[in-house]
Amino acid sequence: MAVRYTEEQLNTVDKSLLIQMFLNQQEQQETLTAEVRSLNEKMQLMMEQMVLANRNRFGRSSEKMEDASQISFMEVDGTIVFFNEAEAVCNLDAPEPEQLEVPTLHPVKKKGKKEQDMSGLPIERVDHYMTEEELTAEFGKNGWKQLPDAISRRYRFVPAKVEVEEHHIGVYSDKKDGHMVKAKHPRGLLHGSTVSPTLAAAIINGKYVNAIPLYRLEQEFRRYGLAITRQNMANWMIRLGEEYLSVLYDYLHRKLYDYHVIQADETPVLVNHDGRPAGSKSYMWVYRSGYMYPEKQIVLYEYQRTRNASHPREFLKDFSGICVTDGYQVYHTLEKEKEDLTIAGCWVHGRRKFEEVLATIPAEGKKESVAYLVMKQIQAIYREEGKLKELSSKERLVQRQVVVKPLVDALFVYLKQHESEVGTEKLREAFIYVLNQEKYLRVFLTDGDVPMDNNASERAIRGFCIGRKNWQLIDTIRGAENSAIIYSIAETAKANDLKPYEYFEYLLTEIPKHMEETDLSFLEKLLPWAEDLPTNIRKIKTTNKRS
């Protein structure tokens, strides 16, 4: 219980006791101040986490800055620095605007879009002509002439149908010794199964491309009169992956080593029966060819039970070049082990750190915040980089050194100068993250084939994440491994503008013909960019018409 003194009592207290009481009170005040500061920091952190949680749950997914105005830069003693935009554009002699209202811009409707959308589709002509009697009644005898037809087009949807393909195989017997032979015929896709390349392609397209759960596919097939259970389909997918599609997957894996730049990412997945407690996380890793190589793209998934360095170490053991990743330490460990491997960082991950800070700042203070200023600088870097996408690798590298590098230098100078002044814990984390990643974030400035970020890998893994939400988990390790194989081929087909259904049907028709061969050169003709692929597998390329 605290002791309270009256003024009279204090007047009679010894001076040394008064001094001791004052020192004790001072110490208590310092302790209380520290506790209040700690509680405020915890409260701030809780508020930030609550804002970010609500934003992640309900907010927009776009990472574009709402304010697209440009930050300004100037050169001081040979160094690029940013400065206030108002000072940059200030001109006191500029005339005042006569009209303050912004004119409304009406978008120009493009001509020929409908014809462009329909180009390349098969056309069934339907004629509508008047009879001679009708014409005579309208115009009189020989009183009319034929003008060019008026043409009206509309889409017609032909629903799927299911047929039974019945193979009659000739069987012959020798009249003397009784030995028999059969006529040549294609082997069944899976021994003892009624599945065909068309049916298998339909299931793959439904589950792995359109993210439809097997139980819904089972219901859909039942409407067509097919008694196919989800267990049948799951077994077929595993067997097709192991027996046929894995051959192409391994071939693409070797092809990936031919690229100078690749990208990597990973995402968690739950597997029901993998010998561990329920809810244990496994991981689907994705490796893809560099985004700057648009002509021959490869996207490969690999299932692993953990997220440790042994998995990329094994997958990339024969790769030499540059790998673009996020800031996960495993990749940096790998770079230290392999002299011929360089890790490049992802600017999007760095930008997100400051975007998260910006989300916790009240609207009226956003534009004056440090996080906003850093975001604007990163936006300026992206703006200049975006202007270089049509250039060749060599030209892009030259322009990066001339235009982009000074902006990157200016950003890191600013971060280092203001690191000690940052306020909140979240902002401090953002500063530390980007500064720690500086070595990796600068790699794109040294090679024209290296993208600024790892967005391409994140897009590649997005299809898997959407499908994962629909069926939540994979039942077995075999299922996970073969799902990785099928997803790889599906995403590679999409990246190369192929129609997944037609491509899988073609693969499951052609690969079984070569299963007795040891020479795998036939796979060259099955690659997504092979000139020998049937034309119906490729998506119709349309060109944008300008009005």
PDB file of N, CA and C in Angstrom, residues 336-395:
ATOM      1  N   LYS A 336      25.783 -20.491 -51.981  1.00  0.00           N
ATOM      2  CA  LYS A 336      27.104 -20.597 -51.354  1.00  0.00           C
ATOM      3  C   LYS A 336      27.760 -21.942 -51.657  1.00  0.00           C
ATOM      4  N   GLU A 337      26.934 -22.976 -51.886  1.00  0.00           N
ATOM      5  CA  GLU A 337      27.464 -24.312 -52.155  1.00  0.00           C
ATOM      6  C   GLU A 337      27.869 -24.491 -53.620  1.00  0.00           C
ATOM      7  N   LYS A 338      27.174 -23.824 -54.529  1.00  0.00           N
ATOM      8  CA  LYS A 338      27.399 -24.011 -55.965  1.00  0.00           C
ATOM      9  C   LYS A 338      28.040 -22.756 -56.565  1.00  0.00           C
ATOM     10  N   GLU A 339      29.246 -22.896 -57.047  1.00  0.00           N
ATOM     11  CA  GLU A 339      29.950 -21.745 -57.616  1.00  0.00           C
ATOM     12  C   GLU A 339      29.305 -21.262 -58.907  1.00  0.00           C
ATOM     13  N   ASP A 340      28.614 -22.172 -59.612  1.00  0.00           N
ATOM     14  CA  ASP A 340      28.029 -21.798 -60.903  1.00  0.00           C
ATOM     15  C   ASP A 340      26.559 -21.396 -60.776  1.00  0.00           C
ATOM     16  N   LEU A 341      26.108 -21.100 -59.558  1.00  0.00           N
ATOM     17  CA  LEU A 341      24.725 -20.681 -59.337  1.00  0.00           C
ATOM     18  C   LEU A 341      24.694 -19.279 -58.736  1.00  0.00           C
ATOM     19  N   THR A 342      23.865 -18.419 -59.326  1.00  0.00           N
ATOM     20  CA  THR A 342      23.645 -17.065 -58.804  1.00  0.00           C
ATOM     21  C   THR A 342      22.163 -16.912 -58.475  1.00  0.00           C
ATOM     22  N   ILE A 343      21.869 -16.404 -57.295  1.00  0.00           N
ATOM     23  CA  ILE A 343      20.477 -16.180 -56.887  1.00  0.00           C
ATOM     24  C   ILE A 343      20.127 -14.707 -57.098  1.00  0.00           C
ATOM     25  N   ALA A 344      19.018 -14.472 -57.784  1.00  0.00           N
ATOM     26  CA  ALA A 344      18.504 -13.113 -57.980  1.00  0.00           C
ATOM     27  C   ALA A 344      17.264 -12.917 -57.119  1.00  0.00           C
ATOM     28  N   GLY A 345      17.110 -11.730 -56.564  1.00  0.00           N
ATOM     29  CA  GLY A 345      16.002 -11.458 -55.664  1.00  0.00           C
ATOM     30  C   GLY A 345      14.759 -10.976 -56.385  1.00  0.00           C
ATOM     31  N   CYS A 346      13.677 -10.844 -55.615  1.00  0.00           N
ATOM     32  CA  CYS A 346      12.366 -10.462 -56.155  1.00  0.00           C
ATOM     33  C   CYS A 346      11.959  -9.108 -55.585  1.00  0.00           C
ATOM     34  N   TRP A 347      11.809  -8.125 -56.466  1.00  0.00           N
ATOM     35  CA  TRP A 347      11.439  -6.780 -56.032  1.00  0.00           C
ATOM     36  C   TRP A 347      10.005  -6.716 -55.516  1.00  0.00           C
ATOM     37  N   VAL A 348       9.149  -7.581 -55.998  1.00  0.00           N
ATOM     38  CA  VAL A 348       7.762  -7.571 -55.527  1.00  0.00           C
ATOM     39  C   VAL A 348       7.704  -7.901 -54.036  1.00  0.00           C
ATOM     40  N   HIS A 349       8.518  -8.860 -53.598  1.00  0.00           N
ATOM     41  CA  HIS A 349       8.521  -9.210 -52.176  1.00  0.00           C
ATOM     42  C   HIS A 349       8.996  -8.037 -51.325  1.00  0.00           C
ATOM     43  N   GLY A 350      10.005  -7.295 -51.819  1.00  0.00           N
ATOM     44  CA  GLY A 350      10.462  -6.115 -51.094  1.00  0.00           C
ATOM     45  C   GLY A 350       9.394  -5.042 -51.048  1.00  0.00           C
ATOM     46  N   ARG A 351       8.721  -4.824 -52.176  1.00  0.00           N
ATOM     47  CA  ARG A 351       7.670  -3.804 -52.231  1.00  0.00           C
ATOM     48  C   ARG A 351       6.510  -4.152 -51.299  1.00  0.00           C
ATOM     49  N   ARG A 352       6.184  -5.447 -51.200  1.00  0.00           N
ATOM     50  CA  ARG A 352       5.058  -5.858 -50.347  1.00  0.00           C
ATOM     51  C   ARG A 352       5.287  -5.478 -48.892  1.00  0.00           C
ATOM     52  N   LYS A 353       6.542  -5.530 -48.452  1.00  0.00           N
ATOM     53  CA  LYS A 353       6.832  -5.178 -47.056  1.00  0.00           C
ATOM     54  C   LYS A 353       6.386  -3.745 -46.768  1.00  0.00           C
ATOM     55  N   PHE A 354       6.689  -2.830 -47.691  1.00  0.00           N
ATOM     56  CA  PHE A 354       6.307  -1.431 -47.489  1.00  0.00           C
ATOM     57  C   PHE A 354       4.817  -1.223 -47.749  1.00  0.00           C
ATOM     58  N   GLU A 355       4.257  -2.026 -48.634  1.00  0.00           N
ATOM     59  CA  GLU A 355       2.822  -1.939 -48.885  1.00  0.00           C
ATOM     60  C   GLU A 355       2.045  -2.339 -47.633  1.00  0.00           C
ATOM     61  N   GLU A 356       2.544  -3.339 -46.914  1.00  0.00           N
ATOM     62  CA  GLU A 356       1.901  -3.746 -45.670  1.00  0.00           C
ATOM     63  C   GLU A 356       1.967  -2.631 -44.633  1.00  0.00           C
ATOM     64  N   VAL A 357       3.102  -1.929 -44.581  1.00  0.00           N
ATOM     65  CA  VAL A 357       3.223  -0.799 -43.658  1.00  0.00           C
ATOM     66  C   VAL A 357       2.238   0.293 -44.056  1.00  0.00           C
ATOM     67  N   LEU A 358       2.165   0.576 -45.351  1.00  0.00           N
ATOM     68  CA  LEU A 358       1.281   1.631 -45.844  1.00  0.00           C
ATOM     69  C   LEU A 358      -0.180   1.335 -45.514  1.00  0.00           C
ATOM     70  N   ALA A 359      -0.532   0.059 -45.513  1.00  0.00           N
ATOM     71  CA  ALA A 359      -1.916  -0.329 -45.234  1.00  0.00           C
ATOM     72  C   ALA A 359      -2.325  -0.025 -43.799  1.00  0.00           C
ATOM     73  N   THR A 360      -1.354   0.097 -42.893  1.00  0.00           N
ATOM     74  CA  THR A 360      -1.664   0.347 -41.483  1.00  0.00           C
ATOM     75  C   THR A 360      -1.704   1.839 -41.135  1.00  0.00           C
ATOM     76  N   ILE A 361      -1.381   2.692 -42.117  1.00  0.00           N
ATOM     77  CA  ILE A 361      -1.321   4.135 -41.859  1.00  0.00           C
ATOM     78  C   ILE A 361      -2.657   4.771 -42.231  1.00  0.00           C
ATOM     79  N   PRO A 362      -3.213   5.633 -41.394  1.00  0.00           N
ATOM     80  CA  PRO A 362      -4.475   6.309 -41.732  1.00  0.00           C
ATOM     81  C   PRO A 362      -4.369   7.052 -43.057  1.00  0.00           C
ATOM     82  N   ALA A 363      -5.480   7.150 -43.772  1.00  0.00           N
ATOM     83  CA  ALA A 363      -5.491   7.706 -45.126  1.00  0.00           C
ATOM     84  C   ALA A 363      -4.902   9.109 -45.172  1.00  0.00           C
ATOM     85  N   GLU A 364      -5.200   9.942 -44.146  1.00  0.00           N
ATOM     86  CA  GLU A 364      -4.744  11.330 -44.204  1.00  0.00           C
ATOM     87  C   GLU A 364      -3.230  11.456 -44.052  1.00  0.00           C
ATOM     88  N   GLY A 365      -2.561  10.412 -43.553  1.00  0.00           N
ATOM     89  CA  GLY A 365      -1.111  10.507 -43.358  1.00  0.00           C
ATOM     90  C   GLY A 365      -0.299   9.662 -44.317  1.00  0.00           C
ATOM     91  N   LYS A 366      -0.955   8.976 -45.230  1.00  0.00           N
ATOM     92  CA  LYS A 366      -0.246   8.042 -46.121  1.00  0.00           C
ATOM     93  C   LYS A 366       0.821   8.741 -46.958  1.00  0.00           C
ATOM     94  N   LYS A 367       0.441   9.841 -47.627  1.00  0.00           N
ATOM     95  CA  LYS A 367       1.344  10.459 -48.592  1.00  0.00           C
ATOM     96  C   LYS A 367       2.533  11.159 -47.952  1.00  0.00           C
ATOM     97  N   GLU A 368       2.463  11.381 -46.645  1.00  0.00           N
ATOM     98  CA  GLU A 368       3.601  11.984 -45.952  1.00  0.00           C
ATOM     99  C   GLU A 368       4.484  10.925 -45.291  1.00  0.00           C
ATOM    100  N   SER A 369       4.128   9.654 -45.428  1.00  0.00           N
ATOM    101  CA  SER A 369       4.851   8.589 -44.727  1.00  0.00           C
ATOM    102  C   SER A 369       6.087   8.148 -45.492  1.00  0.00           C
ATOM    103  N   VAL A 370       7.033   7.582 -44.748  1.00  0.00           N
ATOM    104  CA  VAL A 370       8.260   7.036 -45.342  1.00  0.00           C
ATOM    105  C   VAL A 370       7.927   5.860 -46.260  1.00  0.00           C
ATOM    106  N   ALA A 371       6.983   5.019 -45.824  1.00  0.00           N
ATOM    107  CA  ALA A 371       6.611   3.853 -46.637  1.00  0.00           C
ATOM    108  C   ALA A 371       6.090   4.285 -47.999  1.00  0.00           C
ATOM    109  N   TYR A 372       5.299   5.356 -48.019  1.00  0.00           N
ATOM    110  CA  TYR A 372       4.760   5.849 -49.299  1.00  0.00           C
ATOM    111  C   TYR A 372       5.896   6.333 -50.201  1.00  0.00           C
ATOM    112  N   LEU A 373       6.842   7.033 -49.639  1.00  0.00           N
ATOM    113  CA  LEU A 373       7.952   7.557 -50.420  1.00  0.00           C
ATOM    114  C   LEU A 373       8.793   6.421 -51.007  1.00  0.00           C
ATOM    115  N   VAL A 374       9.035   5.378 -50.214  1.00  0.00           N
ATOM    116  CA  VAL A 374       9.790   4.225 -50.727  1.00  0.00           C
ATOM    117  C   VAL A 374       8.999   3.525 -51.827  1.00  0.00           C
ATOM    118  N   MET A 375       7.694   3.377 -51.622  1.00  0.00           N
ATOM    119  CA  MET A 375       6.852   2.750 -52.641  1.00  0.00           C
ATOM    120  C   MET A 375       6.904   3.531 -53.955  1.00  0.00           C
ATOM    121  N   LYS A 376       6.916   4.859 -53.865  1.00  0.00           N
ATOM    122  CA  LYS A 376       6.981   5.680 -55.063  1.00  0.00           C
ATOM    123  C   LYS A 376       8.311   5.504 -55.785  1.00  0.00           C
ATOM    124  N   GLN A 377       9.375   5.333 -55.034  1.00  0.00           N
ATOM    125  CA  GLN A 377      10.686   5.107 -55.660  1.00  0.00           C
ATOM    126  C   GLN A 377      10.716   3.752 -56.375  1.00  0.00           C
ATOM    127  N   ILE A 378      10.160   2.737 -55.733  1.00  0.00           N
ATOM    128  CA  ILE A 378      10.105   1.417 -56.376  1.00  0.00           C
ATOM    129  C   ILE A 378       9.207   1.478 -57.610  1.00  0.00           C
ATOM    130  N   GLN A 379       8.124   2.251 -57.508  1.00  0.00           N
ATOM    131  CA  GLN A 379       7.240   2.419 -58.659  1.00  0.00           C
ATOM    132  C   GLN A 379       7.991   3.045 -59.835  1.00  0.00           C
ATOM    133  N   ALA A 380       8.853   4.012 -59.551  1.00  0.00           N
ATOM    134  CA  ALA A 380       9.643   4.657 -60.606  1.00  0.00           C
ATOM    135  C   ALA A 380      10.586   3.657 -61.279  1.00  0.00           C
ATOM    136  N   ILE A 381      11.164   2.748 -60.476  1.00  0.00           N
ATOM    137  CA  ILE A 381      12.053   1.719 -61.034  1.00  0.00           C
ATOM    138  C   ILE A 381      11.266   0.804 -61.963  1.00  0.00           C
ATOM    139  N   TYR A 382      10.080   0.382 -61.520  1.00  0.00           N
ATOM    140  CA  TYR A 382       9.250  -0.490 -62.345  1.00  0.00           C
ATOM    141  C   TYR A 382       8.802   0.214 -63.621  1.00  0.00           C
ATOM    142  N   ARG A 383       8.511   1.524 -63.511  1.00  0.00           N
ATOM    143  CA  ARG A 383       8.052   2.270 -64.675  1.00  0.00           C
ATOM    144  C   ARG A 383       9.124   2.285 -65.763  1.00  0.00           C
ATOM    145  N   GLU A 384      10.364   2.539 -65.375  1.00  0.00           N
ATOM    146  CA  GLU A 384      11.447   2.574 -66.359  1.00  0.00           C
ATOM    147  C   GLU A 384      11.755   1.177 -66.893  1.00  0.00           C
ATOM    148  N   GLU A 385      11.683   0.171 -66.016  1.00  0.00           N
ATOM    149  CA  GLU A 385      11.917  -1.207 -66.459  1.00  0.00           C
ATOM    150  C   GLU A 385      10.845  -1.633 -67.448  1.00  0.00           C
ATOM    151  N   GLY A 386       9.595  -1.203 -67.236  1.00  0.00           N
ATOM    152  CA  GLY A 386       8.505  -1.576 -68.132  1.00  0.00           C
ATOM    153  C   GLY A 386       8.703  -1.079 -69.551  1.00  0.00           C
ATOM    154  N   LYS A 387       9.449  -0.011 -69.716  1.00  0.00           N
ATOM    155  CA  LYS A 387       9.694   0.532 -71.053  1.00  0.00           C
ATOM    156  C   LYS A 387      10.688  -0.310 -71.855  1.00  0.00           C
ATOM    157  N   LEU A 388      11.348  -1.266 -71.201  1.00  0.00           N
ATOM    158  CA  LEU A 388      12.422  -2.023 -71.851  1.00  0.00           C
ATOM    159  C   LEU A 388      12.002  -3.419 -72.292  1.00  0.00           C
ATOM    160  N   LYS A 389      10.732  -3.798 -72.069  1.00  0.00           N
ATOM    161  CA  LYS A 389      10.343  -5.198 -72.268  1.00  0.00           C
ATOM    162  C   LYS A 389      10.418  -5.645 -73.722  1.00  0.00           C
ATOM    163  N   GLU A 390      10.310  -4.726 -74.668  1.00  0.00           N
ATOM    164  CA  GLU A 390      10.362  -5.108 -76.078  1.00  0.00           C
ATOM    165  C   GLU A 390      11.789  -5.150 -76.624  1.00  0.00           C
ATOM    166  N   LEU A 391      12.780  -4.767 -75.827  1.00  0.00           N
ATOM    167  CA  LEU A 391      14.163  -4.727 -76.292  1.00  0.00           C
ATOM    168  C   LEU A 391      14.796  -6.108 -76.236  1.00  0.00           C
ATOM    169  N   SER A 392      15.894  -6.263 -76.967  1.00  0.00           N
ATOM    170  CA  SER A 392      16.674  -7.501 -76.875  1.00  0.00           C
ATOM    171  C   SER A 392      17.402  -7.529 -75.542  1.00  0.00           C
ATOM    172  N   SER A 393      17.948  -8.678 -75.206  1.00  0.00           N
ATOM    173  CA  SER A 393      18.631  -8.826 -73.914  1.00  0.00           C
ATOM    174  C   SER A 393      19.790  -7.836 -73.788  1.00  0.00           C
ATOM    175  N   LYS A 394      20.581  -7.683 -74.847  1.00  0.00           N
ATOM    176  CA  LYS A 394      21.733  -6.777 -74.800  1.00  0.00           C
ATOM    177  C   LYS A 394      21.289  -5.324 -74.680  1.00  0.00           C
ATOM    178  N   GLU A 395      20.287  -4.952 -75.466  1.00  0.00           N
ATOM    179  CA  GLU A 395      19.787  -3.572 -75.402  1.00  0.00           C
ATOM    180  C   GLU A 395      19.180  -3.277 -74.034  1.00  0.00           C
TER     181      GLU A 395
END
